[in-house]
Short mmCIF file of C-alpha atoms in Angstrom, two decimals:
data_model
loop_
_atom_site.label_atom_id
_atom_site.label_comp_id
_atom_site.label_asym_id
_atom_site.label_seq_id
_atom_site.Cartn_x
_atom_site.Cartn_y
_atom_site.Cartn_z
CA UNK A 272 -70.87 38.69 -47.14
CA UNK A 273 -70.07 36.50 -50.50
CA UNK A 274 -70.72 38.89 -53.33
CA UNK A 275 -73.75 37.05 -55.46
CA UNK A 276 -71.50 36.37 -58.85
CA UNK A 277 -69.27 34.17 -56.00
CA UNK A 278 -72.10 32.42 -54.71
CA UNK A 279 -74.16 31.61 -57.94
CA UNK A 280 -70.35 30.26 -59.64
CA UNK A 281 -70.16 28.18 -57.00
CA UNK A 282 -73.31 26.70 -57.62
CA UNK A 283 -73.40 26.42 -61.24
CA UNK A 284 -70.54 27.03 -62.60
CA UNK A 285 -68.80 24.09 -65.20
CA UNK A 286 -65.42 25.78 -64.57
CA UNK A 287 -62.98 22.67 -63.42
CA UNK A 288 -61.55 24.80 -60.54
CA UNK A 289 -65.04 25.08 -58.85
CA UNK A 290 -66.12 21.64 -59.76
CA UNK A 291 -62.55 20.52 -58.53
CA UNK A 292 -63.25 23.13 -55.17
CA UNK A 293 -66.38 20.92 -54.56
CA UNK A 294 -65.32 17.48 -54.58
CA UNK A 295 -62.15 18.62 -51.74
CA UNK A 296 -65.43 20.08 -49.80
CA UNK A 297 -67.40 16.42 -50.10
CA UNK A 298 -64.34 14.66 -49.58
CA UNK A 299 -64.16 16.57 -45.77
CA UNK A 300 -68.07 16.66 -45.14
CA UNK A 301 -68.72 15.06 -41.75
CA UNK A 302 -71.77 13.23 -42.85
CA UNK A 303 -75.09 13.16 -40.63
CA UNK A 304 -78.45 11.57 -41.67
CA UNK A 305 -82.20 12.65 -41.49
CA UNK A 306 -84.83 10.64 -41.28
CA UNK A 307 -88.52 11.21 -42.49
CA UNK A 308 -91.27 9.86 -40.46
CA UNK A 309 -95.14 9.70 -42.06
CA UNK A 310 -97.81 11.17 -40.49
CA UNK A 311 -99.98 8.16 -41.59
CA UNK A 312 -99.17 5.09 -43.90
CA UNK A 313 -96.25 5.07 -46.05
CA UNK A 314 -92.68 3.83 -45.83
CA UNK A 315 -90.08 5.47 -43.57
CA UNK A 316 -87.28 7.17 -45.73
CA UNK A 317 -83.75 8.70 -44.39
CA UNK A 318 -81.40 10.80 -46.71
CA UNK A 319 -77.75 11.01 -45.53
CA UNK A 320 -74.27 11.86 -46.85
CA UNK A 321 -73.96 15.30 -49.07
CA UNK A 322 -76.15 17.75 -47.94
CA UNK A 323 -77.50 18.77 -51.16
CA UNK A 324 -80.17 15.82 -51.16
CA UNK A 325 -82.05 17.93 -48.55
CA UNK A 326 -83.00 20.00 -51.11
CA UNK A 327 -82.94 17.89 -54.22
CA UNK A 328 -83.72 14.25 -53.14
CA UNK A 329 -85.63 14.39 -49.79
CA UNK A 330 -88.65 16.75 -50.19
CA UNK A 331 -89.34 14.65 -53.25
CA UNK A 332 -89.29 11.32 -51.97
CA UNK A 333 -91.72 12.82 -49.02
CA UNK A 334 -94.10 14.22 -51.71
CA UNK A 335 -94.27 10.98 -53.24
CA UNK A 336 -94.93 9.24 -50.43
CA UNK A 337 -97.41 11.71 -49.12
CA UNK A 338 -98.82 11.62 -45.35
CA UNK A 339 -96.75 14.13 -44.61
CA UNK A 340 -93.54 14.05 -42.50
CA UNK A 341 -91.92 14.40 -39.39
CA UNK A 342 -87.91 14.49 -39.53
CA UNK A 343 -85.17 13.78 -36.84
CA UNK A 344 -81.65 14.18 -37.73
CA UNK A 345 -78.37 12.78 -36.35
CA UNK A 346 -74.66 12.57 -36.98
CA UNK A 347 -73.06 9.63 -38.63
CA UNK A 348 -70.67 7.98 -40.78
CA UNK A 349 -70.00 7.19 -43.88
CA UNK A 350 -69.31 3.46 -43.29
CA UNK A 351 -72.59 3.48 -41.60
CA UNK A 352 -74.09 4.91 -44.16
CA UNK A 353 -72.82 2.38 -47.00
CA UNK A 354 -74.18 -0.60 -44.90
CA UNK A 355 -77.49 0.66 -43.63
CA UNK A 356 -76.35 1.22 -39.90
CA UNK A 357 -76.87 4.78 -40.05
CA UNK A 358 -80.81 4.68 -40.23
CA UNK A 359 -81.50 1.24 -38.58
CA UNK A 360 -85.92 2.34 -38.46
CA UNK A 361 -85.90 3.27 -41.99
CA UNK A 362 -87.61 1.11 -45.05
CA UNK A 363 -85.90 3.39 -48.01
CA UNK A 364 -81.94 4.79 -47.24
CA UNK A 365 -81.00 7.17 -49.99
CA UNK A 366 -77.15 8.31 -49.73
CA UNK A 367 -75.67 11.15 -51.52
CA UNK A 368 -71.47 10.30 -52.41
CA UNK A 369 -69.06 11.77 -54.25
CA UNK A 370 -68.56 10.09 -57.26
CA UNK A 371 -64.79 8.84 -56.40
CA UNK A 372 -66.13 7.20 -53.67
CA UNK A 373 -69.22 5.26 -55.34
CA UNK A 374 -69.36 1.67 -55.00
CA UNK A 375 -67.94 0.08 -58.46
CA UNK A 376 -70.79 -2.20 -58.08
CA UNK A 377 -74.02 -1.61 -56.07
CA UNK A 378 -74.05 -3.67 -53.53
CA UNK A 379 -77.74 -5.90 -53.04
CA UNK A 380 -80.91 -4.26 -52.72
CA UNK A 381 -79.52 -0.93 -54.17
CA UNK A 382 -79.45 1.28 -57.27
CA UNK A 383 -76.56 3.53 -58.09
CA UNK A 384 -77.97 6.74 -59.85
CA UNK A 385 -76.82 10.11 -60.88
CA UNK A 386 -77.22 12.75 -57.97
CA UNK A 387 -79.02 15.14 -60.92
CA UNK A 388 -79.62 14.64 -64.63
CA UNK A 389 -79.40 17.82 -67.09
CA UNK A 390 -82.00 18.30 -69.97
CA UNK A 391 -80.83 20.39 -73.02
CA UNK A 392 -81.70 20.68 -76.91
CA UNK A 393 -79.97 21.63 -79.13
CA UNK A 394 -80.73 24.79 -81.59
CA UNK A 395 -79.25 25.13 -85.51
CA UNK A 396 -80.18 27.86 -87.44
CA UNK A 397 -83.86 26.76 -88.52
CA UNK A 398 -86.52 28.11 -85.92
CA UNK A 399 -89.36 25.66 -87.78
CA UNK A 400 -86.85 22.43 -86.90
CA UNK A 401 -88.10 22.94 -83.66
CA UNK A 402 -91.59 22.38 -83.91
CA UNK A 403 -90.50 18.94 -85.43
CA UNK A 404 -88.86 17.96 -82.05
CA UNK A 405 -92.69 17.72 -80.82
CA UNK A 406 -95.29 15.40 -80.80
CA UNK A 407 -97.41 15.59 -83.93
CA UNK A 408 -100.29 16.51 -81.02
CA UNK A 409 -98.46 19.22 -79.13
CA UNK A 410 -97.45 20.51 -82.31
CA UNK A 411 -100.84 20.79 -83.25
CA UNK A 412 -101.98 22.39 -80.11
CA UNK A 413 -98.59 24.79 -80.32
CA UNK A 414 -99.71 26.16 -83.59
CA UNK A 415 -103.56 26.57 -83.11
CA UNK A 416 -103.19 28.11 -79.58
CA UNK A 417 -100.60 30.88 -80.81
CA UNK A 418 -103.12 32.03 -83.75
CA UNK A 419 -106.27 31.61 -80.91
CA UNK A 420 -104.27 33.44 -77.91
CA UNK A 421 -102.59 35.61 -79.76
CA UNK A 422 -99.20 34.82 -78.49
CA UNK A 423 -96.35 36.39 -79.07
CA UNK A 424 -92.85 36.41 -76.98
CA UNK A 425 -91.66 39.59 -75.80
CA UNK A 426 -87.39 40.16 -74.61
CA UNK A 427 -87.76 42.42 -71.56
CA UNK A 428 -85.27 44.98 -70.50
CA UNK A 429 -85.74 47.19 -67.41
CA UNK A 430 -85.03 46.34 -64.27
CA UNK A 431 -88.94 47.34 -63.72
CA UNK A 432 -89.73 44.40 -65.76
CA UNK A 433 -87.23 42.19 -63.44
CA UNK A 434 -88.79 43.33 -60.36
CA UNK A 435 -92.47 42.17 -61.82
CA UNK A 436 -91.43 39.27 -62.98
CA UNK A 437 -89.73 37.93 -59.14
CA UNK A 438 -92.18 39.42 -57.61
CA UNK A 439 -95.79 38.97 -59.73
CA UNK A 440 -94.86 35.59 -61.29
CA UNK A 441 -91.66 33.78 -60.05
CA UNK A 442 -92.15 34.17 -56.34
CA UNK A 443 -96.20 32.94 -56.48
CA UNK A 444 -95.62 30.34 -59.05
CA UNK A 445 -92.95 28.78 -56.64
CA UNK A 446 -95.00 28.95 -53.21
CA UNK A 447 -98.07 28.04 -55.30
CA UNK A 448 -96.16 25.04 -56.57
CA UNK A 449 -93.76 23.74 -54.00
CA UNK A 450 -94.97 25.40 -50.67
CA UNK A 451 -92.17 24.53 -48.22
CA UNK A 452 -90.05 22.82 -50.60
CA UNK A 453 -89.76 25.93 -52.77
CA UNK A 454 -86.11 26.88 -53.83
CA UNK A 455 -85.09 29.58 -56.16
CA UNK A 456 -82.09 32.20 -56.96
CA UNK A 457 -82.41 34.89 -54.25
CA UNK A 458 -83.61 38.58 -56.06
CA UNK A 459 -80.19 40.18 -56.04
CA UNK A 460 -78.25 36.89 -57.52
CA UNK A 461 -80.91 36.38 -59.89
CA UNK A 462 -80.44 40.43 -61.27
CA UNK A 463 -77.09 40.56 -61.45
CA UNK A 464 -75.54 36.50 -62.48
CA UNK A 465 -79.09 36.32 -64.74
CA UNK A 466 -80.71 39.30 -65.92
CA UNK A 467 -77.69 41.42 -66.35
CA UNK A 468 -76.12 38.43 -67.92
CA UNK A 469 -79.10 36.62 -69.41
CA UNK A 470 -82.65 37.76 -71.35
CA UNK A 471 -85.83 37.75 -69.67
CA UNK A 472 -88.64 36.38 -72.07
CA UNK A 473 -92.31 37.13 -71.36
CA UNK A 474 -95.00 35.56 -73.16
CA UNK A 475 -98.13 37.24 -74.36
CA UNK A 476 -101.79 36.76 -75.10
CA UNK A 477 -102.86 39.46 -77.19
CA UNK A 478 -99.94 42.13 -75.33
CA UNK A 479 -101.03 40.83 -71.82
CA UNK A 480 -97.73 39.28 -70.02
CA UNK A 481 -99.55 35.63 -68.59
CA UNK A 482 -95.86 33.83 -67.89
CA UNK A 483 -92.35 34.75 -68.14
CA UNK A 484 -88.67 32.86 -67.96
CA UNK A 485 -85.32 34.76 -67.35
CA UNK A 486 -82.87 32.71 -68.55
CA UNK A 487 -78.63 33.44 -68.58
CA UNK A 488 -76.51 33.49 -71.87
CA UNK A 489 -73.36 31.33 -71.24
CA UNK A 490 -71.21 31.52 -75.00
CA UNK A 491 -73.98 30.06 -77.29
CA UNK A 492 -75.93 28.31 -74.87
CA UNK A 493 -78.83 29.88 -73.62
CA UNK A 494 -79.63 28.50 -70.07
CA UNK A 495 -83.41 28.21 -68.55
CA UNK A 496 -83.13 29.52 -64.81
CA UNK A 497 -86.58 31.14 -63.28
CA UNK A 498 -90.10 31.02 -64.85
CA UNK A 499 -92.94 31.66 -63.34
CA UNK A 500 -96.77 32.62 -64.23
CA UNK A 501 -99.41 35.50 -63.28
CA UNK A 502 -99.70 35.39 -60.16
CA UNK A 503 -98.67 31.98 -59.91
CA UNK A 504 -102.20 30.23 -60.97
CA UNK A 505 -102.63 26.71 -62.67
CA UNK A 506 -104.87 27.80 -65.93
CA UNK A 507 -101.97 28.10 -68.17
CA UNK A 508 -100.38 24.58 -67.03
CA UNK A 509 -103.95 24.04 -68.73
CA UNK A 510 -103.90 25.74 -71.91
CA UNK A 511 -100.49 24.97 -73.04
CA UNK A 512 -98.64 28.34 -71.62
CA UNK A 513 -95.57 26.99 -70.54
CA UNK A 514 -95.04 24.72 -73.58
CA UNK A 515 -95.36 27.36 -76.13
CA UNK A 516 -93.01 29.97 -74.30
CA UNK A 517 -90.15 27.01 -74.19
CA UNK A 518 -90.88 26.55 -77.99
CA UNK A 519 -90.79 30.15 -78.89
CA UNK A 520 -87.15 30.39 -76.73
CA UNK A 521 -86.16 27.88 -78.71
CA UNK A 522 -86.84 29.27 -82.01
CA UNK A 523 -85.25 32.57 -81.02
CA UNK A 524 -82.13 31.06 -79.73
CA UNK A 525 -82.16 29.05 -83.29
CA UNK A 526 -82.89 32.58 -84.99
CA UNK A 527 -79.80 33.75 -83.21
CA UNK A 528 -77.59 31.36 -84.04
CA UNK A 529 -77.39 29.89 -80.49
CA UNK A 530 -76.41 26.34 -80.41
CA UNK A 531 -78.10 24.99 -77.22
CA UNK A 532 -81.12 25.65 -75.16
CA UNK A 533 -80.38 24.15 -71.43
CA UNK A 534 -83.21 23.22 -70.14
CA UNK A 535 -81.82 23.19 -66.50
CA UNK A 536 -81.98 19.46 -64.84
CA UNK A 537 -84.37 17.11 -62.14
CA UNK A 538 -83.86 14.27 -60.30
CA UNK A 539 -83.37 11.10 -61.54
CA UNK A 540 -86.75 9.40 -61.23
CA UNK A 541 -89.18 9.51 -64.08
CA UNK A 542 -92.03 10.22 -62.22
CA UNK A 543 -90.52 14.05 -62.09
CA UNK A 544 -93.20 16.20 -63.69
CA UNK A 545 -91.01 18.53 -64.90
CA UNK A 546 -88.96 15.30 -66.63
CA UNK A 547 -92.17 14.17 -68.34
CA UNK A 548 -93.29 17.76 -69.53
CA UNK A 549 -89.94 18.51 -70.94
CA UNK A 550 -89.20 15.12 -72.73
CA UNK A 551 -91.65 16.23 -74.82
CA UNK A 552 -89.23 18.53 -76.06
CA UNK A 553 -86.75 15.42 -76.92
CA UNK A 554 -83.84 16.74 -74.95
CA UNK A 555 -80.48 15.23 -74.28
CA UNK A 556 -80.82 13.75 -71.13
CA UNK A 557 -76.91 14.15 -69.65
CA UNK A 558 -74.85 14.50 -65.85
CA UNK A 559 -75.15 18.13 -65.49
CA UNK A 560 -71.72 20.38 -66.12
CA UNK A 561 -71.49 21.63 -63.15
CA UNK A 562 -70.37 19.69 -59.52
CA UNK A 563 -73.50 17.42 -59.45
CA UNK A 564 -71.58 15.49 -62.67
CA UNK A 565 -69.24 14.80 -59.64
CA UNK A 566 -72.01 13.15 -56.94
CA UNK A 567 -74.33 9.99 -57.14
CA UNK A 568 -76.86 8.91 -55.20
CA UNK A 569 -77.64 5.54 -53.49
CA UNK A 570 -80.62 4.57 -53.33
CA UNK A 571 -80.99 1.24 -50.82
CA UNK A 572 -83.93 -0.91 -49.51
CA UNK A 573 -83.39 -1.64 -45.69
CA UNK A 574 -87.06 -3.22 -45.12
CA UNK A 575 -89.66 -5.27 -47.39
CA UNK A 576 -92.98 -3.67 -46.83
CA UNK A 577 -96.01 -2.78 -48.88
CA UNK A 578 -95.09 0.83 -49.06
CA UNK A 579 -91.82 0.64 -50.08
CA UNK A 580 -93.17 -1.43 -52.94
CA UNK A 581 -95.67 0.99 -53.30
CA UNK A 582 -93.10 3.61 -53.77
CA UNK A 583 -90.10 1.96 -55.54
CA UNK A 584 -92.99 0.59 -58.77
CA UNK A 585 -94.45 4.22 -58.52
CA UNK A 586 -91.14 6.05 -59.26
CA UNK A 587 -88.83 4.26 -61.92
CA UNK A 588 -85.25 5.92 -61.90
CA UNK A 589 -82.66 6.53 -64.37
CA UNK A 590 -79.38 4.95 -63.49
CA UNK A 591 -76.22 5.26 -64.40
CA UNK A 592 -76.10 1.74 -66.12
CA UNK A 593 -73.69 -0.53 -67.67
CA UNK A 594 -72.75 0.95 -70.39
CA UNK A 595 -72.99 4.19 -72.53
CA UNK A 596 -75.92 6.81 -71.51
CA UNK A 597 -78.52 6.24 -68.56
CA UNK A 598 -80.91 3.39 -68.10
CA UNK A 599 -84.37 3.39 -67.13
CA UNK A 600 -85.35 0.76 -64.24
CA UNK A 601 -89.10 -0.12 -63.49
CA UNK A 602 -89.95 -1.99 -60.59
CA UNK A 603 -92.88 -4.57 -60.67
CA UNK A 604 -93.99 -7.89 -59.00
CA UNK A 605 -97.35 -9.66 -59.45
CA UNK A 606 -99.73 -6.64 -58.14
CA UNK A 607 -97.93 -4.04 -59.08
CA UNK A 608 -97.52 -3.61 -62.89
CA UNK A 609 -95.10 -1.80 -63.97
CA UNK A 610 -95.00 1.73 -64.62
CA UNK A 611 -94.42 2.09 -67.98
CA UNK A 612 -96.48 4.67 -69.23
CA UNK A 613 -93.98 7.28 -67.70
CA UNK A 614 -92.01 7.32 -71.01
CA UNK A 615 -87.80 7.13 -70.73
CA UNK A 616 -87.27 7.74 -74.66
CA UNK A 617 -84.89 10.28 -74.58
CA UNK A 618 -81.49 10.94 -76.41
CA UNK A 619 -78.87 9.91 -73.41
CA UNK A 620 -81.10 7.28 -72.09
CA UNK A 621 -80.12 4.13 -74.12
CA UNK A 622 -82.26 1.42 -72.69
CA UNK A 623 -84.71 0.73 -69.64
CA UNK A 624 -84.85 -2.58 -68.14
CA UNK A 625 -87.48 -4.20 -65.50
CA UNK A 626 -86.48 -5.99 -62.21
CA UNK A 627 -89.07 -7.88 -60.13
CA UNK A 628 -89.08 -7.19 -56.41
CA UNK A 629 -89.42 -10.38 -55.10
CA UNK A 630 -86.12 -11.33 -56.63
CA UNK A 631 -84.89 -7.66 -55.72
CA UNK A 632 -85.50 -8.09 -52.62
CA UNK A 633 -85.02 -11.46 -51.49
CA UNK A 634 -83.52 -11.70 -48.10
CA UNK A 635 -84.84 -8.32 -46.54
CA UNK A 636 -87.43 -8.45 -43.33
CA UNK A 637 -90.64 -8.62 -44.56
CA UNK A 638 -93.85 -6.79 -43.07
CA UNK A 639 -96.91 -5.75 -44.74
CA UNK A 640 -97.02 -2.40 -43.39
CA UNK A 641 -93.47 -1.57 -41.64
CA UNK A 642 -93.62 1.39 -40.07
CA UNK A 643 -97.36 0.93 -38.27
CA UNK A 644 -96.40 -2.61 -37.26
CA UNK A 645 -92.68 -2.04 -35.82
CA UNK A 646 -89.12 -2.13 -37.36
CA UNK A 647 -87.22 -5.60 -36.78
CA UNK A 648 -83.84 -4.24 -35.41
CA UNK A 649 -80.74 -4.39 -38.47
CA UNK A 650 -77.84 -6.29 -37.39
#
């Protein structure tokens, strides 16, 4: 059995050997693809290459789409991966690579974008800075909920308190949240590579514990790993809960001298809740330190349907760009506006950019609702 500090290095860890370790595993993965079929209307999708994007990219494309899913999987290659071959009945083909072996220019009808993005601010040694980092609003509502609720933020210590907060608030919070798609640290990694090497926070309304993070202390960087609330209900996504116990972290860290708050990271599309709820903190959007710095993802139209229009102007992406930082990419054509009330400002993203899908697209079959109509065969 690998002992748990193994496992979670391997992972997370920034270290070059591990990083280095993970790109000679890519470079020998025999690739295979899976392919997500809707229960009712929506675009076929297909995921192949690193193996990772079953947990990362998939599930989220399918919960955008909705209609549920039903998923066959089959070997392949990676030359039939970068042209298409590999999923010849699906409308959306997203390929995880490793970074050496991205193509230096995407070829038509795709995006090149970072497998993950980070999110981290960073702390000096004035706790009230942080409240400027807000919006004058969610300042506002910061400040009169902690006087209203009575919230305070409490460091926990025992492993009793661990054990409650896995069990009553991390564990619920997760199913509640992500059902099937739920992913976490198991219990015994999580005690010993983050509570025995981290804090666990819990934050209180008037003494009661209502949500808690445990997060792992790397040299002066304090890094966000589990949260979870009571029981895992939705009122405090309501009342502000989870805002005001990342802004109370953040002014202890600065109390402490820390210099950064990692935030943990997402994937690359900005219609990520958990992007749009923490660029309200005005982090530095980055590549993550760890191996994902080392993968991109490919994300490639096969078929011109409704629903993949649908989709693609729903979810604008960060990509990796032409030039210094990330850049935001909406998708629009004459019914579809484009989506640009999901906000990219963010330190690391230096511009955004929108690209019309019929000129996108020119050149793909065309059907108004592809996979309810049939799949012209690829060449």
């Amino acid at each position: 059995m690998i002992p748990p500090n193994w496992r979670y290095a391997w992972n997370n860890s920034a270290d070059p050997l591990v990083v280095r370790a993970h790109g000679l595993a890519d470079a020998v993965t025999r690739p295979s693809v899976t392919v997500s079929r809707p229960a009712g209307r929506g675009p076929v999708l297909a995921y192949g290459g690193l193996p990772h994007g079953l947990t990362h990219v998939l599930p989220f494309l399918e919960q955008r789409r909705g209609a549920g899913a039903d998923r066959s999987r089959h070997r392949t290659t990676w030359a039939e991966l970068a042209d298409g071959r590999a999923a010849r009945d699906a409308d959306l083909l997203a390929v995880g690579v490793p970074s050496r072996a991205r193509p230096l220019r995407p070829p038509r009808h795709c995006l090149l974008l970072p497998f993950r993005i980070n999110l981290s601010v960073p702390v000096g040694g004035d706790p009230a800075a942080v409240l400027q980092r807000l919006s004058r609003k969610a300042r506002q509502q910061h400040v009169r909920e902690l006087r209203s609720r009575s919230r305070t933020l409490q460091v926990a210590t025992s492993e009793a308190d661990f054990d409650s907060f896995y069990d009553g608030m991390h564990l619920p919070t997760m199913q509640n949240r992500h059902r099937d798609d739920a992913r976490s640290e198991e219990r015994e990694s999580a005690r010993i590579c983050l509570f025995r090497r981290g804090v666990l926070f819990y934050l209180c309304e008037s003494d009661r514990r209502v949500a808690g993070m445990l997060c792992r202390l790397e040299g002066r960087t304090l890094v966000v790993r589990l949260a979870g609330v009571e029981a895992g209900g939705e009122e405090p996504y309501r009342s502000g809960t989870y805002m005001a116990m990342y802004v109370l972290i953040l002014q202890w860290a600065a109390e402490r001298g820390l210099t950064r708050v990692d935030l943990s990271g997402c994937e690359p599309f900005l219609s990520k809740g958990i992007f749009q709820f923490k660029r309200k903190m005005h982090p530095v959007v980055a590549l993550p330190d760890n191996h994902f710095r080392e993968k991109n993802l490919v994300l490639r139209v096969l078929r011109d349907t409704e629903e993949v229009r649908d989709l693609l102007t729903a979810n604008p992406v960060l990509t990796t760009g032409t030039g210094q930082g990330l850049e935001a990419v909406y998708f629009h054509d004459q019914d579809r506006p484009a989506r640009l009330d999901l906000r990219w400002e963010c330190p690391g993203v230096s511009s955004h950019r929108t690209v019309d899908l019929d000129e996108f697209l020119v050149g793909l079959p065309r059907s108004p609702h592809g996979n309810l109509t049939g799949h012209p065969v690829l060449p």
